[in-house]
XYZ file of C-alpha atoms in Angstrom:
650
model
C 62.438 -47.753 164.149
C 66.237 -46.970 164.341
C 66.009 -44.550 160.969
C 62.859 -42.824 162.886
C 64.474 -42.360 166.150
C 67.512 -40.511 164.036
C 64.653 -38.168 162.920
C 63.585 -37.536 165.964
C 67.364 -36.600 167.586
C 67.659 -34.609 164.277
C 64.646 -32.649 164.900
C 65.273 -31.935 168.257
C 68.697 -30.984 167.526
C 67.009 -28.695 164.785
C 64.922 -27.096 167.443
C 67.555 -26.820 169.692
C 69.699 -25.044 166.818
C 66.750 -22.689 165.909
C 66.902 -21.754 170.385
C 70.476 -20.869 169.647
C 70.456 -19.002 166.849
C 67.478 -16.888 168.124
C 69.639 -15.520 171.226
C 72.674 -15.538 169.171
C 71.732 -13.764 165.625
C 70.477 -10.421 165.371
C 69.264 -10.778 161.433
C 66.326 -12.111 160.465
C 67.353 -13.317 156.854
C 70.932 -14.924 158.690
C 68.438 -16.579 161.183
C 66.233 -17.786 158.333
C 69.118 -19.017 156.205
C 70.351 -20.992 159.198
C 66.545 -22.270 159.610
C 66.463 -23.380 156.100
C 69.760 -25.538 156.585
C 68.318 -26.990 159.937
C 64.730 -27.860 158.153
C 66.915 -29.528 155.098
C 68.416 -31.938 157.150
C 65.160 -33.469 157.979
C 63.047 -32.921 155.233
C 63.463 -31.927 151.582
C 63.368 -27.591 151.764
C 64.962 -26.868 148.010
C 62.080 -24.496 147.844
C 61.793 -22.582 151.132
C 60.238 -18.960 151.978
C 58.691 -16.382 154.450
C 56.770 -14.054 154.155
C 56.354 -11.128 156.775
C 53.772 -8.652 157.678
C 54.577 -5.022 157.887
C 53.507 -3.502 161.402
C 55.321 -0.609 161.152
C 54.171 0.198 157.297
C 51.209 -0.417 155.477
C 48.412 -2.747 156.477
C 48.035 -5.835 154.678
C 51.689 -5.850 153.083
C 54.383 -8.482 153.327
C 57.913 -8.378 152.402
C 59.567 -11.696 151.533
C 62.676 -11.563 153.983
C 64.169 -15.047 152.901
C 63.248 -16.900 149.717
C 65.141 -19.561 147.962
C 63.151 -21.022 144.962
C 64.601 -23.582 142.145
C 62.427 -21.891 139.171
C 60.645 -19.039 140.727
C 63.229 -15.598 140.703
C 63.350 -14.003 144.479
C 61.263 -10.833 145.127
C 63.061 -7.645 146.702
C 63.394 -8.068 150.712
C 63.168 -4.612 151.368
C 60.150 -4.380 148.686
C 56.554 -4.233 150.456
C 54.001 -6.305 148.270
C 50.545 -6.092 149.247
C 48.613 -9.018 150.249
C 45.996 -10.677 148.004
C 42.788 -11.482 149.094
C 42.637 -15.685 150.128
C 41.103 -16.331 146.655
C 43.824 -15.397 145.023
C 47.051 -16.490 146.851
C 47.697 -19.525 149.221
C 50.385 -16.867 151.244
C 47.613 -14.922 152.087
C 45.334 -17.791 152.413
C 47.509 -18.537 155.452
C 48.288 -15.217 156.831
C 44.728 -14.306 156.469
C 42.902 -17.292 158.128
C 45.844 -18.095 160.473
C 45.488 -21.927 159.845
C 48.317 -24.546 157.822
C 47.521 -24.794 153.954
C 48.842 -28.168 152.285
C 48.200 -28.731 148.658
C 48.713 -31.082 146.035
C 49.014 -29.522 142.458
C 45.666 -30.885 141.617
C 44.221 -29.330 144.433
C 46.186 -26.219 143.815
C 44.768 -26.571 140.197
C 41.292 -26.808 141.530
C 41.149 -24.053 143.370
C 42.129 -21.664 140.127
C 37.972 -21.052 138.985
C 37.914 -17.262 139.169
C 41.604 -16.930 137.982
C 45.198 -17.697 139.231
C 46.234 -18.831 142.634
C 48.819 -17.439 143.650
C 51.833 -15.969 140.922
C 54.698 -17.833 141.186
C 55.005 -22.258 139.505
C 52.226 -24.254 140.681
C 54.319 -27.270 142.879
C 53.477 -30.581 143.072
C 53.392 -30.276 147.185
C 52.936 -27.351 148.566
C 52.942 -26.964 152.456
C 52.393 -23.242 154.406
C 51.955 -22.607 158.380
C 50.899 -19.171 159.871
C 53.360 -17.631 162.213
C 51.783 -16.085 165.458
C 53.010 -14.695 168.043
C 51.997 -15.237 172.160
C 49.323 -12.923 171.720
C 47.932 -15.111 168.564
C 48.180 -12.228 166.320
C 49.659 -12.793 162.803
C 53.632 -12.247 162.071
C 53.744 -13.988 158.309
C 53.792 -17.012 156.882
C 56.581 -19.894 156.403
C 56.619 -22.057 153.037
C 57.777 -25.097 151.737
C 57.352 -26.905 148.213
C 58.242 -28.904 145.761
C 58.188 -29.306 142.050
C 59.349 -32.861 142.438
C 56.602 -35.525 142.806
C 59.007 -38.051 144.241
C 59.323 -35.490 146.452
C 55.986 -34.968 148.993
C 55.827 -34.188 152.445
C 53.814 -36.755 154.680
C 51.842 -36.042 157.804
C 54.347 -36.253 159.926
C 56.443 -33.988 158.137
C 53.530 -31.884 158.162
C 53.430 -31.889 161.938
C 57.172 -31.261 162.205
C 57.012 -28.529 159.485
C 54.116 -26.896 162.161
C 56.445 -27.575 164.978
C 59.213 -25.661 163.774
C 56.754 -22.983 162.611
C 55.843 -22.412 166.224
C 59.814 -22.565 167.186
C 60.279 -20.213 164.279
C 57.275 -17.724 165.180
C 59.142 -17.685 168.898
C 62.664 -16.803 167.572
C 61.150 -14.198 164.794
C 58.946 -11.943 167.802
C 62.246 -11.547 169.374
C 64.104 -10.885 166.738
C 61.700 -8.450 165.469
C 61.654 -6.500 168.369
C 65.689 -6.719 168.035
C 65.141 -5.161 165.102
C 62.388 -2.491 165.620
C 64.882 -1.293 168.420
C 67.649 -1.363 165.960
C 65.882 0.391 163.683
C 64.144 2.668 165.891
C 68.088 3.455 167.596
C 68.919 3.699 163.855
C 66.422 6.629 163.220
C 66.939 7.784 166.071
C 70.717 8.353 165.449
C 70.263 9.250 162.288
C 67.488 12.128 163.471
C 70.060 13.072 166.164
C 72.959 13.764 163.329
C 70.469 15.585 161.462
C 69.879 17.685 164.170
C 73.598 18.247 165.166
C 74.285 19.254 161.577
C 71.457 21.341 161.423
C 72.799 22.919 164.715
C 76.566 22.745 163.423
C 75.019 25.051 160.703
C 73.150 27.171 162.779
C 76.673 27.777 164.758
C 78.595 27.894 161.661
C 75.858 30.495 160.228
C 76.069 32.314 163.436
C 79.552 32.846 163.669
C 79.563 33.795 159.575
C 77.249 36.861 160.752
C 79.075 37.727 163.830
C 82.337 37.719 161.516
C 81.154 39.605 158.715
C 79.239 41.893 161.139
C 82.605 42.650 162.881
C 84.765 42.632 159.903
C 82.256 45.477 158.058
C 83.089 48.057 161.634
C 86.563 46.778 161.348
C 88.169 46.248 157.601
C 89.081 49.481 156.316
C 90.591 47.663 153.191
C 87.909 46.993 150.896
C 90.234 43.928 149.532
C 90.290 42.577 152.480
C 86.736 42.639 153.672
C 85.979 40.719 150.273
C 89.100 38.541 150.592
C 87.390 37.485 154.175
C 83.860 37.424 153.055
C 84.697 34.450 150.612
C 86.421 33.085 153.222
C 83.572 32.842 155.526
C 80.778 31.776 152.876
C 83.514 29.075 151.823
C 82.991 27.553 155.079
C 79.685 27.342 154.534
C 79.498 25.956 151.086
C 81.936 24.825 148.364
C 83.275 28.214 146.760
C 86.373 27.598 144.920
C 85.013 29.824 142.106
C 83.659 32.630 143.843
C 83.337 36.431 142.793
C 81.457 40.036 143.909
C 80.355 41.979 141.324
C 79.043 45.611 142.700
C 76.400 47.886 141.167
C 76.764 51.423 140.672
C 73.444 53.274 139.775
C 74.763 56.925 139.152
C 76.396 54.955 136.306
C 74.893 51.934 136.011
C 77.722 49.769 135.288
C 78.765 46.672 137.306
C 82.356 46.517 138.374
C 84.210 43.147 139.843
C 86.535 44.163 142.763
C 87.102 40.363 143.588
C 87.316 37.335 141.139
C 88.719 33.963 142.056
C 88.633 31.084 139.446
C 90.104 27.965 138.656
C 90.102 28.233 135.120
C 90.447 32.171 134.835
C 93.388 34.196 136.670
C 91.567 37.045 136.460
C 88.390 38.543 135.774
C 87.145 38.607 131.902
C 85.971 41.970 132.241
C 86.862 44.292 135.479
C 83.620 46.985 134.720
C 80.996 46.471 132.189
C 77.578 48.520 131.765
C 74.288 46.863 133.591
C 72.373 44.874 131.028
C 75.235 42.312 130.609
C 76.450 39.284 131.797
C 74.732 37.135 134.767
C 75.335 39.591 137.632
C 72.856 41.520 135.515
C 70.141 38.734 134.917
C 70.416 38.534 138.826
C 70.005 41.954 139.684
C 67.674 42.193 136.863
C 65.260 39.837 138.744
C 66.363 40.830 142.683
C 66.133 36.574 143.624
C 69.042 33.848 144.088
C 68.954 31.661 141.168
C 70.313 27.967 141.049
C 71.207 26.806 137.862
C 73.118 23.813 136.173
C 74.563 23.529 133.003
C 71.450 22.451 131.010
C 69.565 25.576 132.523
C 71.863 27.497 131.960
C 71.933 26.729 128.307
C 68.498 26.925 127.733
C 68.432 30.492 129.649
C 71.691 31.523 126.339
C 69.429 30.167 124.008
C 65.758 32.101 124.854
C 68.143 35.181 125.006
C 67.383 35.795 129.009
C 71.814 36.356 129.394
C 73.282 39.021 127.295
C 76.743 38.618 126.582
C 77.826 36.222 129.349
C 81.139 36.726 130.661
C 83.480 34.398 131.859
C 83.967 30.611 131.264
C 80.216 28.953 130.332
C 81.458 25.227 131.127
C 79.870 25.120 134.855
C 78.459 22.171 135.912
C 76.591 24.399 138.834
C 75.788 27.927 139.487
C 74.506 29.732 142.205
C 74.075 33.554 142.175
C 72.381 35.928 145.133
C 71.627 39.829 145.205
C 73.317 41.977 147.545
C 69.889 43.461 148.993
C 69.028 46.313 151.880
C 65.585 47.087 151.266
C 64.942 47.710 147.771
C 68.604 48.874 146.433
C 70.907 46.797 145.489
C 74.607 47.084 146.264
C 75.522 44.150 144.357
C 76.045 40.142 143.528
C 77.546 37.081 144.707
C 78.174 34.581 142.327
C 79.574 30.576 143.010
C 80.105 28.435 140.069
C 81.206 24.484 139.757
C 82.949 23.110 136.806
C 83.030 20.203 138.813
C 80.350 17.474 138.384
C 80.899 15.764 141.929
C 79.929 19.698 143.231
C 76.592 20.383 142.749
C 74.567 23.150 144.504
C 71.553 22.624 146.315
C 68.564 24.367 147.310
C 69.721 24.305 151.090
C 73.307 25.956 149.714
C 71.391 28.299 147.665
C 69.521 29.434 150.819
C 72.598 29.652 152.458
C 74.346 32.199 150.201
C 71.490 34.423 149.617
C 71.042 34.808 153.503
C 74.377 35.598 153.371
C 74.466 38.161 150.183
C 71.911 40.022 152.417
C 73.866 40.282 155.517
C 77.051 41.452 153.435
C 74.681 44.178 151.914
C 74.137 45.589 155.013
C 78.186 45.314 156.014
C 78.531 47.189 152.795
C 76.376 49.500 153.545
C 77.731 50.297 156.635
C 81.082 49.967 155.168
C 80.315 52.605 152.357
C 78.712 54.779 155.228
C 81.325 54.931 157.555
C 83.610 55.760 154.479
C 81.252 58.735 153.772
C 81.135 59.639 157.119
C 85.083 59.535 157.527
C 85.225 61.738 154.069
C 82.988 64.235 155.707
C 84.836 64.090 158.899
C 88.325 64.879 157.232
C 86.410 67.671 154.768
C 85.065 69.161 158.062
C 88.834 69.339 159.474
C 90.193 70.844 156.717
C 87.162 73.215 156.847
C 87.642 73.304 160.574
C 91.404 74.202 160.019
C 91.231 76.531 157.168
C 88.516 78.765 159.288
C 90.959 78.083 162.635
C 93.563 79.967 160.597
C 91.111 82.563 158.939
C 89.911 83.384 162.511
C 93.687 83.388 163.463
C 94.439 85.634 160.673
C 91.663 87.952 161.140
C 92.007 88.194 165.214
C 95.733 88.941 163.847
C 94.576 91.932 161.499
C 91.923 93.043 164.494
C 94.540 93.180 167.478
C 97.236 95.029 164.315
C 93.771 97.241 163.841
C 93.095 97.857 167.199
C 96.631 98.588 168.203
C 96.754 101.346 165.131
C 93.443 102.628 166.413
C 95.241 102.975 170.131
C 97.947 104.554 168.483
C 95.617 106.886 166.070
C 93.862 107.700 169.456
C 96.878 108.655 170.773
C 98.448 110.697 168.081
C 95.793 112.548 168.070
C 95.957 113.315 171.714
C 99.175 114.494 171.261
C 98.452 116.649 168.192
C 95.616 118.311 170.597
C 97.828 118.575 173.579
C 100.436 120.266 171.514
C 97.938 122.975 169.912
C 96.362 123.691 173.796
C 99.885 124.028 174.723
C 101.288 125.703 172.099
C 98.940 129.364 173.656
C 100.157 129.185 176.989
C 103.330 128.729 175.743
C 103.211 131.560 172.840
C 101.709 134.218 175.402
C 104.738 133.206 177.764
C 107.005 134.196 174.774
C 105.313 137.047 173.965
C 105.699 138.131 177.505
C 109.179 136.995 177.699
C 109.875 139.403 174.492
C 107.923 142.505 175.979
C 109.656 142.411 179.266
C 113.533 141.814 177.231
C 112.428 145.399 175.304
C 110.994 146.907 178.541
C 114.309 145.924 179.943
C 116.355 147.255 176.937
C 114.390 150.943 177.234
C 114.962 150.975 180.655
C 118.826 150.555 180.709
C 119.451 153.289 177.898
C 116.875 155.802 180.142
C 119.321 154.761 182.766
C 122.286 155.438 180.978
C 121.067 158.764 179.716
C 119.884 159.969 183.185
C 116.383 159.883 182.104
C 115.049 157.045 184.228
C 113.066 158.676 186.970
C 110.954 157.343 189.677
C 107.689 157.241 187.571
C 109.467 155.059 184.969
C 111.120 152.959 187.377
C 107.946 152.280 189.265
C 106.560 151.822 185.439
C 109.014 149.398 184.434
C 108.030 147.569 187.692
C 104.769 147.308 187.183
C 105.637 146.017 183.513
C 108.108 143.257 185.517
C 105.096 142.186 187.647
C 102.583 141.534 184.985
C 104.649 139.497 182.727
C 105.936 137.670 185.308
C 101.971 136.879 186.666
C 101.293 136.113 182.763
C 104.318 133.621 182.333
C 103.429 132.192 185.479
C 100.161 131.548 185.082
C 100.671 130.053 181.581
C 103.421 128.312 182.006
C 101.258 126.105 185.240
C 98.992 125.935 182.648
C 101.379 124.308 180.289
C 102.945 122.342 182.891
C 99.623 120.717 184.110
C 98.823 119.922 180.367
C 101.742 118.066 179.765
C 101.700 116.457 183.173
C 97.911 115.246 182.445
C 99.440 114.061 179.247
C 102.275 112.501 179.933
C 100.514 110.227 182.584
C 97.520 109.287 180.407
C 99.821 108.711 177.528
C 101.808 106.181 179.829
C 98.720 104.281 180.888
C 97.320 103.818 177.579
C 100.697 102.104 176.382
C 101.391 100.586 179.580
C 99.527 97.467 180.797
C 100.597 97.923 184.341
C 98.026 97.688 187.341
C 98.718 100.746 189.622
C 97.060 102.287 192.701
C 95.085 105.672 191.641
C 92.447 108.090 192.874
C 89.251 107.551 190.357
C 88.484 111.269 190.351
C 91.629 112.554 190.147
C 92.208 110.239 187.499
C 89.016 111.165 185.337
C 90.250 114.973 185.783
C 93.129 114.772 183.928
C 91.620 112.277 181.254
C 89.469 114.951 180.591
C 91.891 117.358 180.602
C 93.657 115.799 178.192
C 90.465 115.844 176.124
C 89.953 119.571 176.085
C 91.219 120.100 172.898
C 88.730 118.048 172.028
C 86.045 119.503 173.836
C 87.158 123.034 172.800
C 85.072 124.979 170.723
C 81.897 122.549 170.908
C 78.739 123.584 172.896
C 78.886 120.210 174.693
C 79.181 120.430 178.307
C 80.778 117.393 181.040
C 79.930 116.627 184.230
C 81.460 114.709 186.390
C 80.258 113.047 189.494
C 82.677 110.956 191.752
C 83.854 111.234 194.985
C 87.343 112.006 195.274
C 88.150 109.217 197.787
C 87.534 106.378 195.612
C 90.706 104.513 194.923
C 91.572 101.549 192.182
C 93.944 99.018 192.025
C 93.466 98.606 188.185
C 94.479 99.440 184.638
C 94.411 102.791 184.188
C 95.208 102.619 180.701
C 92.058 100.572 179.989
C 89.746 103.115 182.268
C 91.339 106.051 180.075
C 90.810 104.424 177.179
C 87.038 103.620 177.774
C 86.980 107.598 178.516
C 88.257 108.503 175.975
C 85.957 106.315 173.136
C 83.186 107.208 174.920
C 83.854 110.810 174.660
C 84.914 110.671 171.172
C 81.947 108.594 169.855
C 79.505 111.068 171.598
C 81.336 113.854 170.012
C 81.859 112.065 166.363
C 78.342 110.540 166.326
C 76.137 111.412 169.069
C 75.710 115.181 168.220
C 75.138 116.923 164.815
C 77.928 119.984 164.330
C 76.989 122.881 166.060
C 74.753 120.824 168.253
C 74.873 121.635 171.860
C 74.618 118.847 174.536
C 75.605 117.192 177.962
C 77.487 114.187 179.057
C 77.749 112.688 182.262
C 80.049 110.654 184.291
C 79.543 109.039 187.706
C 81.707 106.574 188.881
C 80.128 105.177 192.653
C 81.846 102.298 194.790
C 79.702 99.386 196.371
C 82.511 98.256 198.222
C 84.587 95.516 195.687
C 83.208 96.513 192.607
C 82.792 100.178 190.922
C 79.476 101.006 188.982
C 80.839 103.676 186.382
C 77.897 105.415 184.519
C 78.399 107.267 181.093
C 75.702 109.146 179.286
C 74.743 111.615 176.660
C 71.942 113.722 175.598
C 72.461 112.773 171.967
C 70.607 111.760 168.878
C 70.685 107.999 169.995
C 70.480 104.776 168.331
C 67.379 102.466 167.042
C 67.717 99.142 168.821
C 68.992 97.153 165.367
C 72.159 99.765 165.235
C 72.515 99.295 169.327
C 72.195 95.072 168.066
C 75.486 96.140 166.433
C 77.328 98.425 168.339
C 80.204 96.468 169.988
C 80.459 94.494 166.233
C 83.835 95.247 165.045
C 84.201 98.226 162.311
C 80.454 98.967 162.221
C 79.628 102.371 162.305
C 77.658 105.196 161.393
C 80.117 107.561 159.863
C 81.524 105.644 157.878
C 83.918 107.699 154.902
C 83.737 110.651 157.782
C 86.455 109.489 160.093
C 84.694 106.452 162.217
C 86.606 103.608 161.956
C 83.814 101.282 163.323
C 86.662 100.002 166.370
C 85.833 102.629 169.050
C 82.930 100.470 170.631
C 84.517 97.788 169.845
C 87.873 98.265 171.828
C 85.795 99.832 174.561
C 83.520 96.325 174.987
C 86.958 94.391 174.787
C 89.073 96.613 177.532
C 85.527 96.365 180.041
C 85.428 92.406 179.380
C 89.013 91.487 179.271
C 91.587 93.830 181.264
C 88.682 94.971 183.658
C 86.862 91.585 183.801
C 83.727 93.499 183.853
C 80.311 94.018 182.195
C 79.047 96.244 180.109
C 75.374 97.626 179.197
C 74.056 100.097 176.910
C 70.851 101.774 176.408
C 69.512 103.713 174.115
C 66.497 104.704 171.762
C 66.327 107.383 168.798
C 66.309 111.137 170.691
C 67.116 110.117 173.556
C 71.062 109.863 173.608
C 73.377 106.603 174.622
C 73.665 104.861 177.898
C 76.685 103.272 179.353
C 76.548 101.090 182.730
C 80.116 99.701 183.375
C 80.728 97.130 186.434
C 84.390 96.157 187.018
C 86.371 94.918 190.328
C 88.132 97.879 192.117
C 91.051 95.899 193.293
C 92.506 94.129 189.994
C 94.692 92.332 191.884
C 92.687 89.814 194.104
C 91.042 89.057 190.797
C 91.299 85.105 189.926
C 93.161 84.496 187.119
């Protein structure tokens, strides 16, 4: 009575414990381990297992969480076994039917007519009870044998053993759900750093384009845009052995502008033709290739890498085209020689995502190089036309000067020749009247002179006088008309003059010009129009105009008109010059104000008349100028030009 009433405090005490260690332990095999110390204090549990279903996994599978066997060897805890059918195992006998299974090894025997029962030693008592949970639905099985047959278990360790299954199936639900929460909070976590990472790349990736997209616009050293670029990929992926190789078609060589290695200080070879080497077998095939040691062996010994370059003990080996479309600008290679850095398929994604983006920064790179070697040739061009123009705006104003000058010169030489007959008929007179004086004196001192030679020798007075008068005005307004025209053309002075007046002795200083040819001027301005202008321009448009009618709008011998009106519409003047002459067709009118065209060319036009003419209307007068003409039907001038020069804005 005493020994059974110990049992009983020890069982309660055992169910008590299992009430503890359910709130207190959080894993199951701990909790089981604890069970199986509890259960041994009251019955003999050398041999003690459990066997639970899978609900998250596979139907109909178990995985032994806690077994503890004296013969039989203990089966994974993390390995799923799947459940025999009830013929075949007394585990699944229990877990199947959801009742208590106690055998005897006869019984145990017995039951083995269509093969084994069960796979592990057949035990002299073996005792199982289901584990359910409040909802009566199946969680495992608990187990208990021995091999021993002093050893068996009676029925009231039977009913115990089913107690503490129910105590056990309460403590197990709850720690199950402990630790589908765990596990569920494990996943979770673990599906959360995935994602960060995955985001944490997605930045890192980011930023690597935004960098090499800002160092391409940026890096005008080409060392230091590669010197960056393996920067950025090396924060990406391990790159310790790193190197661009770049392909030049128009050559087709392969040349290695960067090369960093731990085992080589520099690069094997710097340029090599394309056929070579594995930046060839890459470009070769236009696709990122991942290789190991072993592959890359067997790719040396099928022949697929000609002449490889560099050091061939690499562990791993990743190489990506530099691709825009369908050129190729180049290859980035990263190599391992060490076996704890090996290259994956996410890392080879990586770099050839990356290769592509630093094709197009290349690209753009090489582009904006071009386009800055254009620029700069364009300067130079730019400058070396600048001073050509200079030069030849130089040699125009030199030529146009010398024509102003030739213009003038020959003013003067037809000035002097008018003015040398006035001038010679004045001497001539002078010399008749000194010997009519002479011949009078010695009549007078021989008492000859009477009143008929006196009145005689008068007469003689009177008529040379009128003749060296006459001439000498003549002279005198010749040089006067010159002397004032020559002034205004050299002078760039504005002065107030009558337009008429003005005209008058332009032409007058033209007469020598004008003598001897059947052309005829006419002139039609009223004589009250004054000008606050250049006079020196006006004459000089006179006198091209003139000159190019005379020169090349009539044949020699040819006779003609011109005719000049000059009409005021209050602030501006409309001056009119025209001629009868031959005329121009309109593609030698298309040229007429070009500088040194002209039609007589080898006959004394220097192609600058027109020119000057356009120039002085334009510039000095800050006018316009328009011409008309047609073949037969002579030349057209229509000038408009400011009459006050001085209230014009600068």
């Amino acid at each position: 009575m005493e020994s059974r009433l110990r049992r009983l405090e020890a069982v309660q005490s055992m169910l008590l414990e299992i009430g503890q260690q359910s709130v207190s332990c959080t894993d199951i095999a701990l909790f089981l381990q604890a069970v199986h110390a509890a259960l041994g204090r009251i019955m003999y549990a050398a041999n003690f297992y459990v066997a639970l279903n899978d609900r998250d996994g596979e139907d109909n599978s178990v995985r032994f969480v806690y077994f503890v066997d004296v013969l039989d060897d203990a089966p994974d805890p993390g390995q799923l076994v799947k459940l025999a059918s009830p013929e075949q195992s007394p585990t699944a006998w229990v877990i199947l039917n959801r009742q208590p299974l106690v055998m005897t090894a006869e019984e145990h025997i017995s039951r083995e007519t269509g093969g084994a029962f069960g796979q592990g030693t057949v035990a002299e008592h073996w005792m199982g009870c289901p584990l359910l949970d409040q909802n009566h639905q199946i969680l495992g099985a608990i187990v208990i044998q021995s091999y021993d047959a002093a050893h068996t278990y009676s029925e009231e360790d039977q009913a115990l053993f089913a107690l503490i299954a129910n105590y056990v199936s309460s403590a197990l639900q709850g720690l199950q759900s402990m630790d589908r929460l765990e596990r569920a909070v494990r996943e979770r976590t673990l599906r959360l750093e995935h994602e960060v990472a995955e985001r944490r790349r997605a930045e890192n990736l980011q930023r690597a384009l935004y960098e090499i997209a800002s160092l391409s616009a940026s890096a005008s050293d080409a060392g230091v845009l590669y010197r960056r670029l393996h920067e950025i990929i090396s924060e990406l992926v391990t790159a310790r052995n790193f190197l661009i190789a770049l392909y030049h078609p128009d050559s087709a060589e392969i040349s290695i502008p960067y090369f960093v290695d731990e085992k080589d200080a520099e690069a094997p070879v710097k340029r090599f033709h394309y056929g070579i080497g594995m930046s060839s077998y890459i470009l070769q095939r236009k696709q990122a290739q991942l290789l190991d040691g072993p592959a890359y062996a067997a790719l040396r010994a099928a022949g697929e890498i000609d002449e490889p370059l560099g050091n061939e003990d690499i562990r791993s080996w990743m190489g990506a085209p530099m691709l825009l479309g369908d050129r190729a600008y180049g290859v980035i290679i990263v190599q391992s020689y060490d076996a704890s850095v090996l290259y994956s398929q996410a890392d080879l994604d990586i770099l050839a995502f990356m290769a592509s983006h630093v094709a197009v920064a290349i690209a753009r790179m090489q582009a904006d190089r071009a386009i800055r070697r254009a620029k700069d040739t364009l300067e130079e061009q730019n400058a070396a036309l600048n001073t050509a123009l200079t030069q030849l705006q130089e040699a125009q104003s030199e030529l146009v000067r010398q024509e102003k000058l030739a213009s003038l010169g020959r003013l003067v030489a037809g000035v002097a020749h008018e003015i040398n007959t006035p001038l010679g008929i004045c001497v001539t007179a002078t010399s008749h009247l000194v010997q009519e004086l002479k011949l009078t004196k010695e009549d007078l001192a021989a008492g000859q002179l009477d009143e008929d030679g006196l009145n005689a020798f008068f007469d003689t007075i009177d008529q040379s006088l009128r003749i060296m008068t006459t001439n000498t005005q003549r002279a005198a307004a010749l040089v006067r008309s010159f002397k004032q025209v020559a002034v205004d053309q050299s002078s760039d002075n504005i002065r107030n003059f009558h337009l008429r007046k003005y005209l008058d002795e332009v032409l007058l200083s033209l007469q020598p010009k004008l003598k001897g040819k059947p052309v005829k001027v006419e002139v039609d301005c009223a004589a009250d129009i004054q000008l606050d202008s250049f006079p020196g321009a006006i004459s000089q448009i006179v006198t091209n105009m003139v000159m190019n009618s005379l020169v090349h709008g009539f044949e020699e011998g040819q006779s003609g008109s011109i005719k000049i009106s000059g009409k005021s519409d209050g602030e501006h003047i409309q001056f009119d010059y025209s001629d009868d002459g031959i005329g121009m067709d309109s593609s030698l009118l298309g040229q007429l104000f070009d500088p040194f065209f002209t039609t007589k060319r080898g006959s004394g036009g220097s192609g600058l008349g027109a020119h000057i003419l356009y120039n002085l209307v334009t510039g000095p007068l800050g006018g316009t100028i328009k011409v008309v003409s047609a073949p037969g039907m002579g030349l057209h001038y229509h000038l408009r030009f400011p009459r006050d020069q001085r209230k014009k804005p600068a």
